[in-house]
C-alpha positions as a LaTeX table, in Angstrom:
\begin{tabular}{lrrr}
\hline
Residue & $x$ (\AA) & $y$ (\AA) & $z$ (\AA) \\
\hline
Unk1 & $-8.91$ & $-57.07$ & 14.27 \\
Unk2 & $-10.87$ & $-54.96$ & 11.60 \\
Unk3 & $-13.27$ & $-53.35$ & 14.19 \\
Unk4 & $-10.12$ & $-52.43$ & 16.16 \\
Unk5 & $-8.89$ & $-51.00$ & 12.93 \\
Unk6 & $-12.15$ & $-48.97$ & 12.52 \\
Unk7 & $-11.82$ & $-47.55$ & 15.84 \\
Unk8 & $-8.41$ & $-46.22$ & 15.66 \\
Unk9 & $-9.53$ & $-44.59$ & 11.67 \\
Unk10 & $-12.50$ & $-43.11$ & 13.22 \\
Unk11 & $-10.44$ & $-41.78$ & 16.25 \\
Unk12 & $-7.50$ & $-40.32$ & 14.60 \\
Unk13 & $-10.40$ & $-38.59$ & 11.85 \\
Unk14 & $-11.97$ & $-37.45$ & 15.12 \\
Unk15 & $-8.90$ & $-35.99$ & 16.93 \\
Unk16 & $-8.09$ & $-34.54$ & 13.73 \\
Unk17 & $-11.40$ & $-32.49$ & 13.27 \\
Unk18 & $-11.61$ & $-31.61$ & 17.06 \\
Unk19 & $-8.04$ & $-29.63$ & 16.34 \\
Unk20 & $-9.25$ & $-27.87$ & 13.29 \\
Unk21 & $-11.96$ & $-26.66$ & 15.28 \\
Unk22 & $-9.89$ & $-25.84$ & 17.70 \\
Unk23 & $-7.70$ & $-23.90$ & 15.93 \\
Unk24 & $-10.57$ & $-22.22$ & 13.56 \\
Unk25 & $-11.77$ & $-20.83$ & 17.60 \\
Unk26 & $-8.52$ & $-19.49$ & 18.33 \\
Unk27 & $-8.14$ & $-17.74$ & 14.92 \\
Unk28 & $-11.33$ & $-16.19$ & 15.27 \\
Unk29 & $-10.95$ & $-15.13$ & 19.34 \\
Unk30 & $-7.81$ & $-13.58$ & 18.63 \\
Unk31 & $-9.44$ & $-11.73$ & 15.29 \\
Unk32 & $-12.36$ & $-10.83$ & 17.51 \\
Unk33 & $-10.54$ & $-9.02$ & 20.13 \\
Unk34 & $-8.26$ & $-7.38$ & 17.10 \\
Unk35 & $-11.89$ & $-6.23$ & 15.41 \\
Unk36 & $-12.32$ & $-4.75$ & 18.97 \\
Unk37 & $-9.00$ & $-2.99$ & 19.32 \\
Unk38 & $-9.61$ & $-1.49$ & 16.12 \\
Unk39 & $-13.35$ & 0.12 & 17.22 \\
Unk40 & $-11.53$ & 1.27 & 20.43 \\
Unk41 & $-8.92$ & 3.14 & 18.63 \\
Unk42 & $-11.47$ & 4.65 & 15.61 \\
Unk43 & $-13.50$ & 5.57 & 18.61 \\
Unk44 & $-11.20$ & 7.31 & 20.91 \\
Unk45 & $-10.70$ & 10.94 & 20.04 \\
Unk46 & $-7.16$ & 11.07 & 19.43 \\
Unk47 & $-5.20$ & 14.59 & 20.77 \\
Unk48 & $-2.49$ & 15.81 & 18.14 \\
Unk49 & $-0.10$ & 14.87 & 20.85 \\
Unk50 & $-0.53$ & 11.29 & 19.89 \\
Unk51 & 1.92 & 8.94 & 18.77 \\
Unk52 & 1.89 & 6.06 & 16.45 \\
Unk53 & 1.77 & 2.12 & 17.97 \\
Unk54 & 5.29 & 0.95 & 19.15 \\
Unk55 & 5.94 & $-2.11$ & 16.12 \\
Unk56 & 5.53 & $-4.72$ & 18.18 \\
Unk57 & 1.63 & $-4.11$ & 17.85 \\
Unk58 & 0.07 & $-6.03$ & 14.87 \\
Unk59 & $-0.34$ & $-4.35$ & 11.93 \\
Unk60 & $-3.45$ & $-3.81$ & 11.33 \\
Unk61 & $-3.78$ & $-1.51$ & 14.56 \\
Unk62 & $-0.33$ & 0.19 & 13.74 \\
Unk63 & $-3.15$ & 0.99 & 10.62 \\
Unk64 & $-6.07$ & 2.27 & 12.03 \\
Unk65 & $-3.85$ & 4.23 & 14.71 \\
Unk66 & $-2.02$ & 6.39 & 11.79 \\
Unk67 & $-5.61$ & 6.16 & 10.25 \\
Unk68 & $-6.79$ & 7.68 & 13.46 \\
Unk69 & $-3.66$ & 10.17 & 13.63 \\
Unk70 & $-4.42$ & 11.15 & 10.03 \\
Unk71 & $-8.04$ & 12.03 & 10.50 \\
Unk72 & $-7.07$ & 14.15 & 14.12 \\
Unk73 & $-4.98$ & 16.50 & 11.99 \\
Unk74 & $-1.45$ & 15.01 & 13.46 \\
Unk75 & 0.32 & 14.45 & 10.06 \\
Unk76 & 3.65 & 13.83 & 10.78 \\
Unk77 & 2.96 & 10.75 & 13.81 \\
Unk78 & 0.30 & 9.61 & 10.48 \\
Unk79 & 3.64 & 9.69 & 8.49 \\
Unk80 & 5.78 & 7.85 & 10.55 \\
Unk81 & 2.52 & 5.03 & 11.41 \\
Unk82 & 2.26 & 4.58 & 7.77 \\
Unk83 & 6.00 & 4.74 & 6.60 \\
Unk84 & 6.74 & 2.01 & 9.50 \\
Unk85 & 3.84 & 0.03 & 7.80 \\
Unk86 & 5.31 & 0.36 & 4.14 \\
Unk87 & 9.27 & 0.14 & 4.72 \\
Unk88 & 8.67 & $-3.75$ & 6.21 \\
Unk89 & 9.34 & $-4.45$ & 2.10 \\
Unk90 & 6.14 & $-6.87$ & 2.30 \\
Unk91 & 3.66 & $-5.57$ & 0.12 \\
Unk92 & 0.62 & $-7.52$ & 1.92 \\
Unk93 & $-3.21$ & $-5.48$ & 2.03 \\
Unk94 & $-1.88$ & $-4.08$ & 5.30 \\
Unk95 & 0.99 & $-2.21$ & 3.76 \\
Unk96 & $-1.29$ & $-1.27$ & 0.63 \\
Unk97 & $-3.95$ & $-0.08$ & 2.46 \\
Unk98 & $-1.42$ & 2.01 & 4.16 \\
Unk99 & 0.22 & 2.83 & 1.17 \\
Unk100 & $-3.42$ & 4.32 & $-0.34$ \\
Unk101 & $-4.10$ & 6.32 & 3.07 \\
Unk102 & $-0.58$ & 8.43 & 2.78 \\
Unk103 & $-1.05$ & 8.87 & $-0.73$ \\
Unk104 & $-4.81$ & 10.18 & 0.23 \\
Unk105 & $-3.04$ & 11.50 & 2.92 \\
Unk106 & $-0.98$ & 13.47 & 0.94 \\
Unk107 & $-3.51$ & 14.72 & $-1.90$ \\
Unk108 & $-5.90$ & 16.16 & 1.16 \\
Unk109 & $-3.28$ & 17.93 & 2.42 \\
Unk110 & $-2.10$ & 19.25 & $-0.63$ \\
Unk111 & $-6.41$ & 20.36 & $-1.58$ \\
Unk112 & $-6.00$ & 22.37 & 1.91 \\
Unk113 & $-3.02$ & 23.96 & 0.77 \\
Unk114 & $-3.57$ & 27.28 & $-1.39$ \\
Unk115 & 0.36 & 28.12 & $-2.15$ \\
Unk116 & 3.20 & 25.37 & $-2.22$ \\
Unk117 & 0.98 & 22.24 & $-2.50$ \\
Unk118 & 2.55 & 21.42 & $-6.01$ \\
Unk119 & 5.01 & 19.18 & $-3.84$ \\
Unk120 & 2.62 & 17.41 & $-1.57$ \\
Unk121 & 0.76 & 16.73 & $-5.23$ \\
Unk122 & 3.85 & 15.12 & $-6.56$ \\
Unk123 & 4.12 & 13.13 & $-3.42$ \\
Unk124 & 0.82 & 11.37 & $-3.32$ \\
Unk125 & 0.68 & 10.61 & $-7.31$ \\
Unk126 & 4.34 & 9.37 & $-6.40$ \\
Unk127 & 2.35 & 6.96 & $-3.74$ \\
Unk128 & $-0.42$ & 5.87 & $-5.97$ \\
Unk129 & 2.07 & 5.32 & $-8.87$ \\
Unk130 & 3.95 & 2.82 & $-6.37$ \\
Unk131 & 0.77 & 1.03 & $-5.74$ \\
Unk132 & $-0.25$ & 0.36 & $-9.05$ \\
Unk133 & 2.64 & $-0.63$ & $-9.71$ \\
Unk134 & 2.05 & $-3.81$ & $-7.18$ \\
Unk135 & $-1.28$ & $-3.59$ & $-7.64$ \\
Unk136 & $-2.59$ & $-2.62$ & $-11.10$ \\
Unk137 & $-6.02$ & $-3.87$ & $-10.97$ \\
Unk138 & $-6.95$ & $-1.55$ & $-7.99$ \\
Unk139 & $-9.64$ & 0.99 & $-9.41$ \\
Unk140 & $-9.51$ & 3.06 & $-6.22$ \\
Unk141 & $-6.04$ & 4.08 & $-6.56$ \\
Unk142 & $-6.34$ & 4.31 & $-10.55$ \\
Unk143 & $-9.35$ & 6.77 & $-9.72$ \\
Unk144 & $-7.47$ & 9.28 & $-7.56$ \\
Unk145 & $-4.72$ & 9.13 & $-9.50$ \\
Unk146 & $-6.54$ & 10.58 & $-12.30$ \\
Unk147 & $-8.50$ & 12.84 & $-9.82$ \\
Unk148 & $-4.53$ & 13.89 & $-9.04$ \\
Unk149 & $-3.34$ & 14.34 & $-12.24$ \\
Unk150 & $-6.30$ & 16.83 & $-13.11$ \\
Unk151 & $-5.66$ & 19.21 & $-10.18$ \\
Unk152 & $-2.18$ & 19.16 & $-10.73$ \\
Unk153 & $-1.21$ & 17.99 & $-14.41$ \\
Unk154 & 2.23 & 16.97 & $-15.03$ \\
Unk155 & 4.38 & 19.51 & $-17.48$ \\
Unk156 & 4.71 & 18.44 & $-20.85$ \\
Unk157 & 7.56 & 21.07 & $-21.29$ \\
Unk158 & 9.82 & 18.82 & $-19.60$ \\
Unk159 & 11.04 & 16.95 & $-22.28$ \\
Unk160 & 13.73 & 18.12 & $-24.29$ \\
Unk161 & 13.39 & 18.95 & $-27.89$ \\
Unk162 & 16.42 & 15.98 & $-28.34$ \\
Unk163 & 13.42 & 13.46 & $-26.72$ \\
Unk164 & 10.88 & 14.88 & $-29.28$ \\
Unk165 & 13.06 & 14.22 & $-31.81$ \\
Unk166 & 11.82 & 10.84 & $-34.42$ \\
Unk167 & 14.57 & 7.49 & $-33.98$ \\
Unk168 & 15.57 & 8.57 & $-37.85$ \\
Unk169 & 16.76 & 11.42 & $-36.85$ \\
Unk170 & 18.72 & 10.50 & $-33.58$ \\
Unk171 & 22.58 & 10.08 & $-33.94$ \\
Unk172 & 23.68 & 7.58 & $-31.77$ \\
Unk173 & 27.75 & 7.93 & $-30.68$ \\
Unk174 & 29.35 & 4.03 & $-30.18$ \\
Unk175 & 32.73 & 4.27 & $-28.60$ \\
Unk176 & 35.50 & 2.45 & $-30.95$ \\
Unk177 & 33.36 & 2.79 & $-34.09$ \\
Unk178 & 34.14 & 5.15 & $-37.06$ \\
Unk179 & 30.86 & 6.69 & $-38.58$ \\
Unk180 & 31.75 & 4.87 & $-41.78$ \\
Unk181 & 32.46 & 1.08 & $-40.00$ \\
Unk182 & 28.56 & $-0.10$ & $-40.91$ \\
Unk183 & 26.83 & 0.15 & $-43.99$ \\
\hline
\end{tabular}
């Protein structure tokens, strides 16, 4: 009876280990063709008439496609890639990563721009602002930030001289009380 017991122990340990394995090989067949998907697309000249991934693909080649649109010059299919990527709401490394690339995006356009890149400036601080926001710790998007900031530094004019003012000297207006109510 306790050799029988053995047997089925050692069996069901066995079956168990043969299905992690099995399932280890699957993960990495599936992230080995993905790996190759990826080289195809970073390798393939893409034409400006290209178009970003339908969303069905996974979305790590969704990436490197509006990567890949991005580098070829074809901004606006880049846009839509990357905005498909970030509007999901899940703020995974995929949609960071995408996230970081329109905000570089963005900034690269805006350095090729002579006249009227002040907006596309705004819009890629706007983008690394957002990420550091999920991610604060990332020193890549910390660095262009400040890279952003000293090409095109925010006004400090914007502030009203009642912003500037010190909390004594504020008056602050409570509806239903009489100025002379509190002490």
């Amino acid at each position: 009876m306790k050799r029988r017991t053995v047997h089925f122990v050692f069996g069901f340990l066995s079956l168990c280990c043969a299905g992690a394995v099995l399932e280890r090989g699957l993960h990495l067949h599936r992230t080995t063709a993905l790996n190759a998907e990826i080289a195809h697309i970073a390798a393939e000249p893409v034409g400006k008439d290209a178009t970003a991934l339908p969303l069905r693909a996974p979305r790590e080649l969704q990436l490197a496609q509006a990567l890949a649109l991005s580098k070829a010059g074809n901004h606006d299919a880049a846009l839509k890639g990357y905005a498909g990527l970030i509007q999901g709401g899940e703020r995974d490394a995929v949609a960071q990563q995408a996230l970081f690339n329109l905000a570089n995006m963005y900034l690269r356009q805006g350095l090729a721009q002579k006249a009227g890149a002040e907006p596309l400036f705004e819009l890629g601080k706007q983008r690394l602002r957002d990420l550091l926001r999920v991610t604060p710790q990332d020193w890549d998007a910390r660095y262009n930030l400040e890279r952003a900031l000293r090409l095109a530094p925010e006004e400090q004019e914007a502030f009203s001289a009642e912003q500037q003012q010190s909390v004594e000297q504020r008056r602050v207006r409570v509806p239903g009380f009489v100025a002379g109510d509190l002490p």
